[in-house]
Amino acid sequence: MAELTYRAAIASAITQEMDRDPLVVLIGEDIGAAGGVFKLTEGLLDRFGPERVRDTPISEQAIVGAVMGAAMTGLRPIGELMFSDFFAVAWDMVANQIAKTRYMTDGQIALPLVLRTANGGGLRFGAQHSQSVENWAMAIPGLKVVAPSNPADMHGLLAAAIRDPDPVIVCEHKALFAVKGDLPDGEHVVPLGQAAIVREGADCTIVALAAMVPRAAEAAERLAADHGIDAEVIDLRTLIPLDAAAILASVAKTSRLFTVEENPRVGGWGAEIVALVADEGFYSLDAPLVRITTPHIPLPSAAVLEDLAIPTTDRIVETIVRRLDEAK
Amino acid sequence: MAELTYRAAIASAITQEMDRDPLVVLIGEDIGAAGGVFKLTEGLLDRFGPERVRDTPISEQAIVGAVMGAAMTGLRPIGELMFSDFFAVAWDMVANQIAKTRYMTDGQIALPLVLRTANGGGLRFGAQHSQSVENWAMAIPGLKVVAPSNPADMHGLLAAAIRDPDPVIVCEHKALFAVKGDLPDGEHVVPLGQAAIVREGADCTIVALAAMVPRAAEAAERLAADHGIDAEVIDLRTLIPLDAAAILASVAKTSRLFTVEENPRVGGWGAEIVALVADEGFYSLDAPLVRITTPHIPLPSAAVLEDLAIPTTDRIVETIVRRLDEAK
Amino acid sequence: MAPAAPGIDRDTRLRMHRMMVECRLLEERAQELFFEGLVRGTTHLGIGQEAVAAGFAVAMRDDDYTFCTYRGHNHTLARGVPMAPILAELFGRSTGLLGGKGGSMHLTSVNHGAMGSYAIVGAHLPIALGAAWSAQYRKSGQVAVCFFGDGTTNIGSFHEALNMAVVWKAPVVFVCENNQYMEYTPIGAVTAVARPAADRASAYGLEPIVVDGNDADAVHTVAATAIARARAGEGPSLIEALTYRHGGHSRADPGKYRPDEEVAAWKARDPIPASRERLLAAGVDEATLDAIDEEAAAKVAVAEAEARAAPEPSGETLETQVWADGGSAWRN
Amino acid sequence: MAPAAPGIDRDTRLRMHRMMVECRLLEERAQELFFEGLVRGTTHLGIGQEAVAAGFAVAMRDDDYTFCTYRGHNHTLARGVPMAPILAELFGRSTGLLGGKGGSMHLTSVNHGAMGSYAIVGAHLPIALGAAWSAQYRKSGQVAVCFFGDGTTNIGSFHEALNMAVVWKAPVVFVCENNQYMEYTPIGAVTAVARPAADRASAYGLEPIVVDGNDADAVHTVAATAIARARAGEGPSLIEALTYRHGGHSRADPGKYRPDEEVAAWKARDPIPASRERLLAAGVDEATLDAIDEEAAAKVAVAEAEARAAPEPSGETLETQVWADGGSAWRN
Ligand SMILES: Cc1ncc(C[n+]2csc(CCOP(=O)(O)OP(=O)(O)O)c2C)c(N)n1
Ligand SMILES: Cc1ncc(C[n+]2csc(CCOP(=O)(O)OP(=O)(O)O)c2C)c(N)n1
Ligand SMILES: [Mg+2]
Ligand SMILES: [Mg+2]
């Protein structure tokens, strides 16, 4: 067991996989000599050399397109998009090309590739550098989507994404970079598609992702301590493939569902989880299904406003107490 | 009352608004001399001249960006994206620039613009020319989204979109172009944000959009005739602003909700409607909330496969009968 | 323009001629079958542009990569992909090259190095660059050849791909088939320069290369040079081949936006009769050439019969091949 | 390079000098305040690049449009936007230029023709083209000036905007501030040509224009010419101004990836002392110039005090101004 940051877990996973497989290569803006603007790829150029760790021009369409072309011809490339907001610039490559090509060619073309990106808010970077875009990717058939909430998962899920034979979008949450945690010794890989039960509980289910997981977990502790509410907290970890079974099993037990999401309210992943439970888990429910989200607005940059926008531990606690109370 | 096609309703709305307001201009690929690849803009160049109806290069980012720049400086521009799939190429302009600029500038910049696009499947054009992308737009705060299901609404909603002071995405469904209907005499404008009750009913609510509306309506007739099920059919018409009240009122009456969507299953607009009802309408429900959707796959091009993918009248009828039966 | 190559041998010329004839006959038949309703959706013919496909194909190694557009029947055939699965794909049948999932605009045959036909303008330029980068990294000696139209030179991904390919010295050859029109709009009406590709070459530190795209020999010569350069590690090229599509942009488009004289002038420069003349002049006998025509026609007929006889795709394939496990499950 | 203009009058030079000094002092203070934690999030300084902003601003009409990037403090100030709301925006206060909603990267003041700072590389080039198209359509005589960096020349929207602007003869001036680096990577390492903007001009049928971006007079001369050309309906220009940022890319970046000698050489060519020398040589007395420095410092101090005193935004503004009705309701 070694302690490391979520930030360091990224380079450690890439190192683990590049050591293991010479076909793994990495490209992106300022990732080589500079080690990345968030210092996520520090040391990789020195260790693996410029053939495997390549700086690119500011050309996101070319970065993502090149990753696709390399993946279909034998490499296992990783592309970095510096901020997840920049997915918009390359969205055709992601949503129309990468996601659809295996299906359109009836399986002739395989795309074992990873697109990593700094996702999420909390750093006062404003509306164009703070988005949570995991719901954009989730809505496109043909993409797998990963969003780890802690260092060990960051390492393990990124490793799994690199080994995965399909395209995987890895959302690395900017607000978690400095968070520390333990990494198990030896090769660490966390399979895609398995949610983690962060806390067991009997009274309600809270489903969260990425930076919302520690907040949901803290909220659960406060709900127990201050309100006698015993909440179960699920960290989805991957949106696609989705661990629907874990959610349905939890709601079968608790009868009540809350989702906590950072993306804007309308069309977020929370709606998909709610819709799933409202169909397949309907008969175990005994209260409204509640989404706790950022409002449906662009993210503001001022600290007080950004903090108001994104769900906080306080808001999670307050909402759950109020909504369970109303439902009595 | 004049009869016209959905296709012709597009040019008729644009003509009505360009006659009315000299600040309305139109740009896009092949829209001028050629009258558009779907002949949607035929006659407009002749009537309004090349200053107001401009052909562009194949440069979607520049088209959408130019529309934005023109809108913030006094014009009311309409941009055409030939197929809605091409939104992906210009997604930064749409999702990061147009949608966020008013908010980021605290209201200094107004963007009275329209982006029109041929949306949806059914023409065997394959995965990159058949998508329904209204759910992409719905998930971005700052965009209004319109998707008419008949010629009169096509005319009236497009006119309203052109007059609207905010950016509006208008989804023109390819499979409806040839559909005929009546257009009321005189100036015709249908306000954004009002759903239409296509059929009143007491047993269940079916919420549909665009090309799914005629199918849902036909399904409702068959449910009544063959199964004694009295379905209420709601045509959403606009996704944003959403007529939540109409949906909640209907479910309060019927206690049962079905959505019928063409976009891929995960993260579609149906999930948002279900999530809304599962929260605010929970206590009036007495059966699972059911989404009838295209599977979560890219659209295939072969006729038999495409017809299997997109919800049909048969599938709507069959699903509703089965799910209501199960719920008894 | 590059001059017609003196040194192209008879066999190569005959191979190119046969390719062009096969392309032409298959596409002419596909057009008829579209009007019969057998070819569904849409289809974009390259009738008149065959010399580009043929000139390049014979210059490529079997393991080189082709990337092309929705107007990709010629390029796919030229890599040796059989006709029957192509036609079956246009019909939307289960024996289609893509099982009916992709359609006319996405023809792909990885086994033949035909790495896909792309239907969003410009998308495949960066993808081709990526394949070239992969070949470079794997030191495989493979080259990627990427075909696109004049209209494509105005979209952003063209610019990004060209710049990055040059910086990376990637073994990729970018080939602009300048057929003078985007869909219905003449390229000159929407482009800041006269030669949409060649006049941009210097923006990437490349030489401007213009070739008569209706002359298979000429195309072959520049193709061989550019491919050799790429294979030698000297980096990409950008080639502009001047050509013309005899018909409309797609489906039932009669192409009426084009002046009659222009169409007539280009049809008079049809690459196939020109190739035939050249072969006759070089001493090939009529009978040999007639036999090529007949064999091609027979091949098309056989392929059509096969495709007609093929069943529609089974509904079970609807939800296959989203993922590498063969399925489409996104949840447990 | 364009020569320093002989004909620039003393007043214009003094205006430019004052602008540069004000920009410099405000940004130096902003940097300190960032380290104090008062400026939040991120901030990108244009210290060293002020001559570009000043040279253009004095050549513009009040109703012309400026479009710039996240590195936009200079350009915003140069259009006459007061300092206090700029600083308050950097602090995230309610009196900020954008009410705290936008932040350092999005400074906008429509009343001053400062039509926005854009934080996604390349996005504002098509937007500026759109504003120019609008001016052309409205026959208002306005010109749009669009500033961006060297790294931006490699992204697709650069290419699309340049081509369309030329085809439309739009009254827009594209100004590449070549400060030699994208974020941390030297531009030469990722660009196929030596002059990222000027070497691309011919791809759009434009003249290559390179100017010493550290010489306000020189910038002013090319700016005046390009703006006059645009206003006269003769279409766009693309100008490459060679300059350097003295500091790092953003926030706390010390810019260590740059050779010391390179930094030293460029600092020796700091535009502000150069401008001071030139004014002294032209007979302006020290006292006048010292007064400009002092007045600027005083302005910064006042602005800082105002911004410090301003309240945080009220939570009620969180959900305003998504729509033209002032609100953010997406449903009834
Ligand atoms: C991004 C994008 N924009 C628009 C289209 C619609 N479209 C299909 S083909 C075409 C014309 C392409 O012209 P060109 O590149 O010259 O190729 P050609 O069809 O002449 O072979 C257009 C505009 C598209 N497929 N993708
Ligand atoms: C599309 C996009 N890609 C990447 C970035 C991250 N980024 C911000 S500034 C920058 C460098 C820009 O370089 P240049 O255009 O030279 O401008 P400069 O910062 O030097 O003024 C990068 C890569 C971005 N904001 N947008
Ligand atoms: Mg063309
Ligand atoms: Mg720079």
Coordinates of N, CA, C and O in Angstrom, one line a residue, chain B residues 22-25 27 51-52 54-63 65-70 72-75 77 89 92-93 96-97 99 101-109 141-144 165-167 193 239-246 248 272 276 280, chain D residues 65 67 89 96-99 101-103 106 108-111 114-124 126-139 142 156-157 160-161 163-164 167-168 317-326 329-332:
Chain B
P22 N -36.3 43.1 -41.9 CA -35.1 43.0 -42.8 C -33.9 42.6 -42.1 O -32.8 42.4 -42.8
L23 N -33.9 42.4 -40.8 CA -32.7 42.0 -40.2 C -32.5 40.4 -40.2 O -31.5 39.9 -39.7
V24 N -33.6 39.8 -40.7 CA -33.5 38.3 -40.7 C -32.8 37.9 -42.0 O -33.1 38.4 -43.1
V25 N -31.7 37.1 -41.8 CA -30.9 36.7 -43.0 C -30.7 35.2 -42.8 O -30.9 34.6 -41.7
I27 N -28.1 31.8 -43.9 CA -26.9 31.2 -44.5 C -26.9 29.7 -44.3 O -27.5 29.1 -43.4
E51 N -27.7 39.0 -50.7 CA -27.3 39.6 -49.4 C -28.0 39.0 -48.2 O -27.5 38.9 -47.1
R52 N -29.2 38.5 -48.5 CA -30.0 37.9 -47.4 C -30.0 36.4 -47.3 O -30.4 35.8 -46.3
R54 N -27.4 33.5 -48.2 CA -26.0 33.3 -48.6 C -25.5 31.9 -48.6 O -25.7 31.2 -47.6
D55 N -24.9 31.4 -49.7 CA -24.3 30.1 -49.7 C -23.0 30.2 -49.0 O -22.3 31.2 -49.0
T56 N -22.6 29.1 -48.3 CA -21.3 29.1 -47.6 C -20.5 28.0 -48.1 O -20.9 27.0 -48.7
P57 N -19.2 28.0 -47.8 CA -18.3 26.8 -47.9 C -18.8 25.7 -46.9 O -19.6 26.0 -46.1
I58 N -18.1 24.6 -47.1 CA -18.4 23.5 -46.1 C -17.5 23.8 -44.9 O -16.4 23.4 -44.7
S59 N -18.1 24.6 -44.0 CA -17.4 25.1 -42.8 C -18.4 25.4 -41.7 O -18.7 26.5 -41.4
E60 N -18.8 24.3 -41.1 CA -19.9 24.4 -40.1 C -19.5 25.3 -38.9 O -20.3 26.0 -38.4
Q61 N -18.2 25.2 -38.5 CA -17.8 26.0 -37.4 C -17.9 27.5 -37.8 O -18.4 28.3 -37.0
A62 N -17.6 27.8 -39.0 CA -17.6 29.2 -39.5 C -19.1 29.6 -39.7 O -19.5 30.8 -39.4
I63 N -19.9 28.7 -40.1 CA -21.3 29.1 -40.3 C -22.0 29.4 -38.9 O -22.6 30.5 -38.8
G65 N -20.5 30.0 -36.1 CA -19.8 31.2 -35.4 C -20.2 32.5 -36.1 O -20.4 33.5 -35.3
A66 N -20.3 32.5 -37.4 CA -20.8 33.7 -38.0 C -22.2 34.1 -37.6 O -22.5 35.3 -37.4
V67 N -23.0 33.1 -37.5 CA -24.4 33.4 -37.1 C -24.4 34.0 -35.7 O -25.1 35.0 -35.4
M68 N -23.5 33.5 -34.8 CA -23.4 34.1 -33.5 C -22.9 35.5 -33.5 O -23.5 36.4 -32.9
G69 N -21.9 35.7 -34.3 CA -21.3 37.1 -34.4 C -22.3 38.1 -35.0 O -22.4 39.2 -34.5
A70 N -23.1 37.6 -35.9 CA -24.1 38.5 -36.5 C -25.2 38.8 -35.5 O -25.7 39.9 -35.4
M72 N -25.1 38.9 -32.3 CA -24.7 39.8 -31.2 C -24.5 41.2 -31.7 O -24.2 42.1 -30.8
T73 N -24.6 41.4 -33.0 CA -24.3 42.8 -33.5 C -25.5 43.3 -34.3 O -25.3 44.1 -35.2
G74 N -26.7 42.8 -34.0 CA -27.9 43.4 -34.6 C -28.7 42.7 -35.6 O -29.8 43.1 -35.9
L75 N -28.1 41.6 -36.1 CA -29.0 40.8 -37.1 C -29.8 39.8 -36.4 O -29.6 39.5 -35.2
P77 N -30.0 36.3 -37.5 CA -29.6 35.3 -38.5 C -30.2 33.9 -38.3 O -30.4 33.5 -37.1
V89 N -19.8 18.7 -35.6 CA -18.6 19.5 -36.1 C -18.6 20.9 -35.6 O -17.5 21.4 -35.4
D92 N -18.7 23.0 -30.4 CA -18.1 24.1 -29.6 C -18.9 25.4 -29.7 O -19.2 26.1 -28.8
M93 N -19.2 25.7 -31.0 CA -19.9 27.0 -31.2 C -21.2 27.0 -30.6 O -21.7 28.0 -30.1
N96 N -20.6 25.6 -26.3 CA -19.7 26.4 -25.5 C -19.9 27.9 -25.7 O -19.7 28.7 -24.8
Q97 N -20.1 28.3 -26.9 CA -20.2 29.8 -27.2 C -21.6 30.3 -27.2 O -22.0 31.1 -26.3
A99 N -24.5 29.0 -26.4 CA -25.4 28.7 -25.2 C -24.9 29.5 -24.0 O -25.8 29.8 -23.1
T101 N -22.9 32.4 -23.7 CA -22.3 33.8 -23.8 C -23.2 34.8 -23.1 O -22.7 35.7 -22.4
R102 N -24.5 34.7 -23.2 CA -25.4 35.6 -22.5 C -25.1 35.6 -21.0 O -25.0 36.6 -20.3
Y103 N -25.1 34.4 -20.5 CA -24.9 34.2 -19.0 C -23.5 34.7 -18.6 O -23.4 35.5 -17.7
M104 N -22.5 34.3 -19.4 CA -21.1 34.7 -19.0 C -20.9 36.2 -19.0 O -20.1 36.7 -18.3
T105 N -21.7 36.9 -19.9 CA -21.5 38.3 -20.0 C -22.6 39.0 -19.1 O -22.8 40.2 -19.3
D106 N -23.2 38.3 -18.3 CA -24.3 38.8 -17.4 C -25.3 39.6 -18.2 O -25.8 40.7 -17.8
G107 N -25.7 39.1 -19.4 CA -26.7 39.7 -20.2 C -26.3 40.7 -21.1 O -27.2 41.3 -21.8
Q108 N -25.0 41.0 -21.2 CA -24.6 42.1 -22.2 C -24.9 41.7 -23.6 O -25.1 42.5 -24.4
I109 N -24.6 40.4 -23.9 CA -24.7 39.9 -25.3 C -26.0 39.1 -25.4 O -26.3 38.2 -24.7
P141 N -27.6 24.0 -21.1 CA -28.3 25.2 -20.6 C -28.0 26.4 -21.6 O -26.9 26.6 -21.9
G142 N -29.1 27.1 -21.9 CA -28.9 28.3 -22.8 C -29.4 28.1 -24.2 O -29.4 29.0 -25.0
L143 N -29.9 26.9 -24.5 CA -30.4 26.6 -25.9 C -31.9 26.3 -25.7 O -32.3 25.5 -24.9
K144 N -32.7 26.9 -26.6 CA -34.1 26.4 -26.7 C -34.2 25.4 -27.9 O -33.3 25.5 -28.8
P165 N -35.9 36.0 -28.7 CA -34.7 36.8 -28.4 C -33.5 35.9 -28.0 O -32.4 36.4 -27.8
D166 N -33.7 34.6 -27.9 CA -32.7 33.7 -27.5 C -32.3 32.7 -28.6 O -33.1 32.5 -29.6
P167 N -31.2 32.0 -28.5 CA -30.9 31.0 -29.5 C -31.8 29.8 -29.5 O -32.1 29.2 -28.5
G193 N -42.8 26.5 -26.1 CA -43.1 26.1 -24.7 C -44.5 25.7 -24.4 O -44.8 25.5 -23.2
L239 N -38.8 21.2 -26.6 CA -38.2 20.5 -25.4 C -37.8 21.5 -24.4 O -37.9 21.3 -23.2
I240 N -37.3 22.7 -24.9 CA -36.9 23.8 -24.0 C -37.4 25.0 -24.7 O -37.1 25.3 -25.8
P241 N -38.3 25.8 -24.0 CA -38.9 25.6 -22.7 C -39.8 24.4 -22.7 O -40.5 24.2 -23.7
L242 N -39.8 23.7 -21.6 CA -40.6 22.4 -21.5 C -42.0 22.7 -20.9 O -42.0 23.4 -19.9
D243 N -43.0 22.2 -21.5 CA -44.3 22.4 -20.9 C -44.6 21.3 -19.9 O -45.3 20.3 -20.1
A244 N -43.9 21.4 -18.8 CA -43.9 20.4 -17.7 C -45.4 20.3 -17.1 O -45.9 19.2 -16.8
A245 N -46.0 21.5 -17.1 CA -47.4 21.5 -16.5 C -48.3 20.6 -17.3 O -49.1 19.9 -16.7
A246 N -48.2 20.6 -18.6 CA -49.1 19.8 -19.4 C -48.9 18.3 -19.2 O -49.8 17.5 -19.1
L248 N -47.5 17.0 -16.4 CA -47.9 16.6 -15.0 C -49.5 16.6 -14.9 O -50.0 15.7 -14.2
E272 N -35.6 12.6 -19.1 CA -35.9 13.8 -18.4 C -37.4 13.9 -18.0 O -37.7 14.3 -16.9
L276 N -38.9 13.9 -14.2 CA -39.8 15.0 -13.8 C -41.0 14.4 -13.1 O -41.4 14.8 -12.0
E280 N -42.1 15.0 -9.3 CA -43.3 15.8 -9.0 C -44.6 15.2 -9.2 O -45.6 15.7 -8.7
Chain D
Y65 N -15.5 46.8 -33.5 CA -15.6 45.6 -32.6 C -14.2 45.0 -32.3 O -13.5 44.7 -33.2
F67 N -12.6 41.5 -30.7 CA -12.7 40.1 -30.2 C -11.4 39.7 -29.8 O -10.4 39.8 -30.5
E89 N -14.1 41.9 -11.5 CA -14.4 40.6 -12.2 C -13.3 39.5 -11.9 O -13.7 38.4 -11.6
G96 N -18.2 43.3 -10.7 CA -17.3 42.9 -11.8 C -18.0 43.2 -13.1 O -19.3 43.3 -13.2
L97 N -17.2 43.3 -14.2 CA -17.7 43.6 -15.5 C -18.8 42.7 -15.9 O -19.7 43.0 -16.7
L98 N -18.7 41.5 -15.4 CA -19.7 40.4 -15.8 C -20.5 39.9 -14.5 O -21.0 38.8 -14.5
G99 N -20.5 40.8 -13.5 CA -21.2 40.4 -12.3 C -20.6 39.2 -11.6 O -21.3 38.6 -10.8
K101 N -19.9 36.5 -13.1 CA -20.3 35.3 -13.8 C -19.3 34.7 -14.8 O -19.2 33.6 -15.1
G102 N -18.5 35.7 -15.4 CA -17.6 35.3 -16.5 C -16.2 35.0 -16.0 O -15.6 34.0 -16.4
G103 N -15.6 35.9 -15.2 CA -14.3 35.8 -14.8 C -13.2 36.3 -15.8 O -13.6 36.9 -16.8
H106 N -13.2 36.0 -19.7 CA -14.4 36.4 -20.6 C -14.7 37.8 -20.6 O -15.9 38.2 -20.9
T108 N -15.8 41.3 -21.2 CA -16.6 41.8 -22.3 C -17.2 43.2 -21.9 O -17.6 43.3 -20.7
S109 N -17.2 44.1 -22.8 CA -18.0 45.3 -22.5 C -18.6 45.8 -23.8 O -17.9 46.6 -24.6
V110 N -19.8 45.4 -24.1 CA -20.4 45.7 -25.4 C -20.5 47.2 -25.6 O -20.3 47.7 -26.7
N111 N -20.7 48.0 -24.5 CA -20.7 49.5 -24.7 C -19.4 50.0 -25.2 O -19.4 51.1 -25.8
A114 N -16.0 46.1 -26.9 CA -15.2 44.9 -26.5 C -16.1 43.7 -26.5 O -16.8 43.5 -25.5
M115 N -16.2 43.0 -27.6 CA -17.3 42.0 -27.8 C -17.0 40.7 -27.2 O -17.7 39.7 -27.5
G116 N -16.0 40.6 -26.3 CA -15.8 39.4 -25.6 C -14.4 38.9 -25.7 O -13.7 39.1 -26.6
S117 N -14.1 38.1 -24.6 CA -12.8 37.4 -24.5 C -13.3 35.9 -24.6 O -14.2 35.5 -23.8
Y118 N -12.6 35.2 -25.4 CA -13.0 33.8 -25.7 C -12.0 32.8 -25.2 O -10.8 33.0 -25.4
A119 N -12.4 31.8 -24.5 CA -11.5 30.9 -23.8 C -11.3 29.6 -24.5 O -10.5 28.8 -24.0
I120 N -12.0 29.3 -25.5 CA -11.7 28.1 -26.3 C -11.0 28.6 -27.5 O -11.4 29.4 -28.3
V121 N -9.8 28.0 -27.7 CA -8.9 28.5 -28.7 C -9.6 28.5 -30.1 O -10.1 27.4 -30.5
G122 N -9.5 29.6 -30.8 CA -10.0 29.6 -32.2 C -11.5 30.0 -32.3 O -11.9 30.4 -33.4
A123 N -12.3 29.9 -31.3 CA -13.7 30.0 -31.5 C -14.1 31.4 -31.9 O -15.1 31.6 -32.7
H124 N -13.4 32.4 -31.5 CA -13.8 33.8 -31.8 C -13.5 34.2 -33.2 O -14.0 35.3 -33.6
P126 N -14.4 32.8 -36.2 CA -15.7 32.8 -36.9 C -16.7 33.8 -36.3 O -17.5 34.4 -37.1
I127 N -16.7 34.0 -35.1 CA -17.6 35.0 -34.4 C -17.3 36.4 -34.9 O -18.2 37.2 -35.2
A128 N -16.0 36.7 -34.9 CA -15.6 38.1 -35.4 C -16.0 38.2 -36.8 O -16.5 39.3 -37.3
L129 N -15.8 37.2 -37.6 CA -16.3 37.2 -39.0 C -17.8 37.5 -39.1 O -18.2 38.3 -39.9
G130 N -18.5 36.9 -38.2 CA -20.0 37.1 -38.2 C -20.3 38.6 -37.9 O -21.2 39.2 -38.5
A131 N -19.6 39.2 -36.9 CA -19.8 40.6 -36.6 C -19.5 41.5 -37.8 O -20.2 42.4 -38.1
A132 N -18.4 41.1 -38.5 CA -18.1 41.9 -39.7 C -19.1 41.7 -40.8 O -19.5 42.7 -41.5
W133 N -19.6 40.5 -41.0 CA -20.7 40.3 -41.9 C -21.9 41.1 -41.6 O -22.5 41.8 -42.5
S134 N -22.2 41.2 -40.3 CA -23.3 42.0 -39.9 C -23.1 43.5 -40.2 O -24.0 44.2 -40.7
A135 N -21.9 44.0 -39.9 CA -21.6 45.4 -40.3 C -21.7 45.6 -41.8 O -22.3 46.6 -42.2
Q136 N -21.3 44.7 -42.5 CA -21.3 44.7 -44.0 C -22.8 44.8 -44.4 O -23.2 45.6 -45.2
Y137 N -23.6 43.9 -43.9 CA -25.0 43.9 -44.2 C -25.8 45.1 -43.8 O -26.6 45.7 -44.6
R138 N -25.4 45.6 -42.6 CA -26.1 46.8 -42.1 C -25.4 48.1 -42.7 O -25.9 49.2 -42.4
K139 N -24.4 47.9 -43.5 CA -23.7 49.1 -44.1 C -23.3 50.1 -43.1 O -23.4 51.3 -43.3
Q142 N -18.6 49.6 -39.8 CA -17.8 49.1 -38.7 C -16.8 48.0 -39.1 O -17.1 47.3 -40.1
G156 N -8.8 24.2 -36.5 CA -9.7 24.3 -37.6 C -10.4 25.5 -37.9 O -10.6 26.0 -39.0
S157 N -10.9 26.1 -36.8 CA -11.8 27.3 -37.0 C -11.0 28.5 -37.6 O -11.6 29.4 -38.2
E160 N -11.3 27.9 -41.3 CA -12.7 28.2 -41.8 C -13.0 29.7 -41.8 O -13.6 30.2 -42.8
A161 N -12.6 30.3 -40.8 CA -12.9 31.8 -40.7 C -12.2 32.6 -41.7 O -12.7 33.4 -42.4
N163 N -11.0 31.6 -44.6 CA -11.5 31.3 -46.0 C -12.8 32.1 -46.2 O -13.0 32.8 -47.2
M164 N -13.7 31.9 -45.3 CA -15.1 32.5 -45.4 C -15.0 34.0 -45.4 O -15.7 34.7 -46.2
V167 N -13.8 35.1 -48.9 CA -14.9 34.9 -49.9 C -16.0 36.0 -49.7 O -16.5 36.5 -50.7
W168 N -16.3 36.3 -48.5 CA -17.4 37.3 -48.3 C -16.8 38.7 -48.2 O -17.6 39.6 -48.0
T317 N -28.2 36.2 -8.1 CA -27.8 36.3 -9.5 C -27.4 35.0 -10.1 O -27.2 34.9 -11.3
L318 N -27.3 34.0 -9.3 CA -26.9 32.7 -9.9 C -27.7 32.2 -11.1 O -27.2 31.8 -12.1
E319 N -29.0 32.4 -10.9 CA -29.9 31.9 -11.9 C -30.5 33.0 -12.8 O -31.6 32.8 -13.3
T320 N -29.8 34.0 -13.0 CA -30.3 35.1 -13.9 C -29.5 35.1 -15.2 O -28.4 34.5 -15.3
Q321 N -30.1 35.7 -16.2 CA -29.4 36.0 -17.5 C -28.9 34.8 -18.3 O -28.0 34.9 -19.1
V322 N -29.7 33.7 -18.1 CA -29.5 32.6 -19.1 C -30.3 33.0 -20.4 O -29.9 32.8 -21.5
W323 N -31.5 33.6 -20.1 CA -32.4 34.0 -21.2 C -32.5 35.5 -21.3 O -32.3 36.2 -20.3
A324 N -33.1 36.0 -22.4 CA -33.3 37.4 -22.6 C -34.3 38.0 -21.6 O -34.4 39.2 -21.4
D325 N -35.2 37.1 -21.1 CA -36.1 37.6 -20.1 C -35.4 37.8 -18.7 O -36.1 38.2 -17.8
G326 N -34.2 37.6 -18.7 CA -33.4 37.8 -17.4 C -33.3 36.6 -16.5 O -32.5 36.6 -15.6
A329 N -35.5 30.0 -16.4 CA -36.5 29.0 -16.4 C -36.5 28.2 -17.7 O -36.6 28.8 -18.7
W330 N -36.4 26.9 -17.6 CA -36.5 26.1 -18.8 C -37.8 25.3 -18.9 O -38.0 24.5 -19.8
R331 N -38.6 25.5 -17.9 CA -39.9 24.8 -17.9 C -40.9 25.6 -17.2 O -40.6 26.6 -16.5
N332 N -42.2 25.3 -17.3 CA -43.2 26.0 -16.6 C -43.6 25.2 -15.3 O -43.0 24.1 -15.1

